[in-house]
Coordinates of N, CA, C and O in Angstrom, one line a residue:
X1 N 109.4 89.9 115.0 CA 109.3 89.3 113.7 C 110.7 89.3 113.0 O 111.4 90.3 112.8
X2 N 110.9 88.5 112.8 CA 112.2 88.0 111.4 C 112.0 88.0 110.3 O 111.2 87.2 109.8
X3 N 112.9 89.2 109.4 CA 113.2 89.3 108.3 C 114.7 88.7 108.1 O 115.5 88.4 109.0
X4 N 115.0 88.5 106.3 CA 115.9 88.1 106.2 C 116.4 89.2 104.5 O 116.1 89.0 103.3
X5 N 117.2 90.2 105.2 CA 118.0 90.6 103.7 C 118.7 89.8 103.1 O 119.5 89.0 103.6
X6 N 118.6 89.7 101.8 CA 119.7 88.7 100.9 C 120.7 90.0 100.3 O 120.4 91.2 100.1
X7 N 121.8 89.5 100.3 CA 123.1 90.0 100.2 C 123.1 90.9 98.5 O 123.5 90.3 97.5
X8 N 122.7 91.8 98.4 CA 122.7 92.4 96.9 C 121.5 93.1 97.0 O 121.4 94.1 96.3
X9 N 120.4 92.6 98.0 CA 119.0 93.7 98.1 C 119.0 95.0 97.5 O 120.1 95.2 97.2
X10 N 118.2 95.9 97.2 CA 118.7 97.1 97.1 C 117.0 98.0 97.8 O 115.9 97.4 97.8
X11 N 117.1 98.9 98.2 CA 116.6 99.7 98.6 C 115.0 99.2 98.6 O 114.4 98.8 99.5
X12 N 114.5 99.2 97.0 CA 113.2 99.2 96.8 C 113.0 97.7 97.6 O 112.1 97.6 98.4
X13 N 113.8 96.8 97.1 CA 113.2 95.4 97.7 C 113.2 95.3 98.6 O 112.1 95.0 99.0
X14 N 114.5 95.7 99.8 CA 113.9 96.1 101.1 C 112.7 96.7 101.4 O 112.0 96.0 102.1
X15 N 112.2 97.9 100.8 CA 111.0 98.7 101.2 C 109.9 97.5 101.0 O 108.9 97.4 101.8
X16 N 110.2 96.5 99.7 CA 109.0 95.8 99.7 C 108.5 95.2 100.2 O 107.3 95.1 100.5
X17 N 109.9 94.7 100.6 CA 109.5 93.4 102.2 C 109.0 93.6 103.0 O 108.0 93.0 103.2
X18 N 109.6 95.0 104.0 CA 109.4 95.3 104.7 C 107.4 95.7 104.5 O 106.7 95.2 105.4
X19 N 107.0 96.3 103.9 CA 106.0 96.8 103.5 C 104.9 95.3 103.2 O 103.7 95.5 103.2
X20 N 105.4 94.3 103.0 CA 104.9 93.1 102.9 C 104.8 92.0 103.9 O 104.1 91.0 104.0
X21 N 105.7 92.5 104.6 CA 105.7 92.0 106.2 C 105.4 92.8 106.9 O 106.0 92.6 108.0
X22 N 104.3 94.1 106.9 CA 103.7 94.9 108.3 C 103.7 95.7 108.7 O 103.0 96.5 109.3
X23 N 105.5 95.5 108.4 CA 106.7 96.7 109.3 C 106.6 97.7 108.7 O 107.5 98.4 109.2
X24 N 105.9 98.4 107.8 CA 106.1 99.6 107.6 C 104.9 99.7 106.3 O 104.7 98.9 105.4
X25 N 104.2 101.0 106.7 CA 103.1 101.8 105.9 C 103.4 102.2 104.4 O 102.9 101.5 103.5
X26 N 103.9 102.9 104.3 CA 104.6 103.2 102.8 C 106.3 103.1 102.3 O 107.2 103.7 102.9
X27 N 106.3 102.3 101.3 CA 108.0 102.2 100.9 C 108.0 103.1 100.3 O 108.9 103.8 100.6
X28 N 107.4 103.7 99.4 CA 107.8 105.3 99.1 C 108.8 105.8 100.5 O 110.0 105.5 100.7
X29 N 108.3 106.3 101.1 CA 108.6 107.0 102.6 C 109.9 106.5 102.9 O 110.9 107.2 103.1
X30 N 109.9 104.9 103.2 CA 110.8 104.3 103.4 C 112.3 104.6 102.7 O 113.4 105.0 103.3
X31 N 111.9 104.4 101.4 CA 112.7 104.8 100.3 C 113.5 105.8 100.3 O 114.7 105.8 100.0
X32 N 112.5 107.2 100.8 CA 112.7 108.4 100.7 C 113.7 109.0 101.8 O 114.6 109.9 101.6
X33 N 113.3 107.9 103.3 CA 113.9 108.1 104.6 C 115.9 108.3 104.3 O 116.8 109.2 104.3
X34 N 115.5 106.5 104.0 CA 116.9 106.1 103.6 C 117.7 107.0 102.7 O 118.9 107.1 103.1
X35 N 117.2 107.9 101.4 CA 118.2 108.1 100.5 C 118.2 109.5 101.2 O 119.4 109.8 101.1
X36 N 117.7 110.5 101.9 CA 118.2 111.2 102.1 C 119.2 111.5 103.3 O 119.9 112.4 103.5
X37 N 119.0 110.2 104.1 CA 120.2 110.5 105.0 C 121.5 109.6 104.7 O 122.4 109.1 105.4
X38 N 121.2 109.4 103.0 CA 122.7 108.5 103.0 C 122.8 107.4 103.1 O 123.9 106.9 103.0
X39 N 121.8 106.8 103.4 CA 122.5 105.4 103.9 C 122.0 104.1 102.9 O 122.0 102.8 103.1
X40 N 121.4 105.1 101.5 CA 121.4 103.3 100.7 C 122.5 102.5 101.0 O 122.1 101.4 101.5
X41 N 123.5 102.5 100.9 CA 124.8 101.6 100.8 C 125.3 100.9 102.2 O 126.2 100.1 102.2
X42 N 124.7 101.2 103.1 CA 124.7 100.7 104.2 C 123.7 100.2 105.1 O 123.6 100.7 106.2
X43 N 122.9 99.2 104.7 CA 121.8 98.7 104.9 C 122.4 97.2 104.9 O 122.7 96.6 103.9
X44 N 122.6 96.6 105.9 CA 123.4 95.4 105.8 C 122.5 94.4 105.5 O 121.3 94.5 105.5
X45 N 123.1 93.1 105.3 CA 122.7 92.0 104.6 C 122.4 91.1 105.8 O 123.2 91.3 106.8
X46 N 121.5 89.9 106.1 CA 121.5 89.2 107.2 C 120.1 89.1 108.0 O 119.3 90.1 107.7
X47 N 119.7 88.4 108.7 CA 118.8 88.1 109.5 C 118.3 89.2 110.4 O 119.3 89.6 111.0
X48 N 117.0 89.9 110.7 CA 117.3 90.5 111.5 C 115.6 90.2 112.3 O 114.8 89.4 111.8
X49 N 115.3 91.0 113.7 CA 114.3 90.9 114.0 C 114.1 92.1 114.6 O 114.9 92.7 115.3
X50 N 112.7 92.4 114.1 CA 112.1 93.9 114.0 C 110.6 93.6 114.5 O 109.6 92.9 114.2
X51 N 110.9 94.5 115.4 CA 109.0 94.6 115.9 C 108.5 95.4 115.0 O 109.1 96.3 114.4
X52 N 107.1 94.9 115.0 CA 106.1 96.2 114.4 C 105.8 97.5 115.2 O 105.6 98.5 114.6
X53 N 105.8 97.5 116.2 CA 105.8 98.5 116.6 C 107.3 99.8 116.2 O 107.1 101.0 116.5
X54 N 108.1 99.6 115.9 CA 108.8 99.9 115.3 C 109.1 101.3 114.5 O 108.4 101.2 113.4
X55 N 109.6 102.4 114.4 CA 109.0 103.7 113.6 C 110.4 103.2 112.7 O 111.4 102.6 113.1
X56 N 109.7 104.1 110.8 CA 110.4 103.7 110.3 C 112.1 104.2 110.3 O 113.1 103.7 109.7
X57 N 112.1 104.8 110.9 CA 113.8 105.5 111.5 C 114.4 104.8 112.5 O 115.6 104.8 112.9
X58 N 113.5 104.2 112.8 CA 114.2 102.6 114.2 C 114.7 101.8 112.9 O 115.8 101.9 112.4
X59 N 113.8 101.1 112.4 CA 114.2 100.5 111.6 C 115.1 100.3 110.9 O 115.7 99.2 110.8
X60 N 115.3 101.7 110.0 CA 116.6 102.0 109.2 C 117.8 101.8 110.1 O 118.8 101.1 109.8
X61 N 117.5 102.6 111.1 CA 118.6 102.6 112.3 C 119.0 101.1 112.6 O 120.1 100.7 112.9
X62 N 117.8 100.2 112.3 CA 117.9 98.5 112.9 C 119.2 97.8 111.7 O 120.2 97.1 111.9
X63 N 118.5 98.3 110.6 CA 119.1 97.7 109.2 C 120.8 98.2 108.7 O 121.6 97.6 108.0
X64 N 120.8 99.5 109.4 CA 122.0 99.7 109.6 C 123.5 99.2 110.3 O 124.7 99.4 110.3
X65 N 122.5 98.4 110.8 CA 123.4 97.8 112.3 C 124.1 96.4 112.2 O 124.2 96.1 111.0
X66 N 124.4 95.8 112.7 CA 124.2 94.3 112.9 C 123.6 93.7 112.7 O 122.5 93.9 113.3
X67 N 123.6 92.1 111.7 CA 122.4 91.7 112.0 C 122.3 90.5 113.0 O 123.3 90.0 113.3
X68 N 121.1 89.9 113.4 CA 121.0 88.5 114.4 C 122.0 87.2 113.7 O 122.2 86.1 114.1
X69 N 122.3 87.7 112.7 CA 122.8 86.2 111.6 C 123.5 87.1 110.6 O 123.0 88.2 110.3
X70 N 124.7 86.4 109.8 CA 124.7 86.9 109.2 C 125.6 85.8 108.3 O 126.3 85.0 108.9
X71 N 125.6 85.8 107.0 CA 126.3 84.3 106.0 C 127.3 84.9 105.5 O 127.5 86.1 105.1
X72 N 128.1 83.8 105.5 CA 129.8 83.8 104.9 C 129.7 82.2 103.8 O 129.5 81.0 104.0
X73 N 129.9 82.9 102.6 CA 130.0 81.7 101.2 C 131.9 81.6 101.1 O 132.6 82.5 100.7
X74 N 132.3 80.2 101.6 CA 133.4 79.9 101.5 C 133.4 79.6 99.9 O 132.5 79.0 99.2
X75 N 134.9 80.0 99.3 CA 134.8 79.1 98.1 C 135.2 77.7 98.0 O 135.8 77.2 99.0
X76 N 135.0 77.3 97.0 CA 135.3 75.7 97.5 C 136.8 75.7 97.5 O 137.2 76.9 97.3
X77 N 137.7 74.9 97.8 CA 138.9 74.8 98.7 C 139.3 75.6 99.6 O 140.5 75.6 99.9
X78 N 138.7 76.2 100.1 CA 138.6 77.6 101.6 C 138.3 77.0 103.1 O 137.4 76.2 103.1
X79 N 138.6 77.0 103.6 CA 138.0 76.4 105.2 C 138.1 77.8 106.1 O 138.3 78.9 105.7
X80 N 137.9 77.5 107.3 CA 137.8 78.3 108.6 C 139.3 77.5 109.4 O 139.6 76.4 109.0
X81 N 140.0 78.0 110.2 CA 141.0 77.6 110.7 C 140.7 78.8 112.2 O 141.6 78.9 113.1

């Protein structure tokens, strides 16, 4: 399944999504996983794809990582070279 974090998410909206797409039983829990091992602030931004089968510590571990996609906003007069 494909989720997509937007860049600024914060914790709860993750939990919501997640919790709204299948992947996970309670965002309380979720919530709770994340802030005690530290890692609100590193929960990256980007596409990802998550089985449901999934425990919610895979997951965090998932969200922590790389994602399948990830967006770069050029400003306008900026290019790629």
């Amino acid at each position: 399944q494909t989720i997509i974090i937007q860049n600024g998410f914060t914790v709860d909206e993750i939990a919501n999504l997640l919790k709204k797409e299948k992947l996970i039983r309670s965002p309380k829990s979720f919530k709770i996983l994340v802030k005690q091992n530290g890692l609100d602030s590193k929960l990256s931004a980007g596409t990802f794809s998550i089985s449901p089968h999934l425990s919610a510590e895979e997951i965090v571990k998932l969200l922590t990582g790389s994602p399948v996609e990830k967006w770069i906003t050029f400003l306008e007069g900026w290019r790629v070279e």
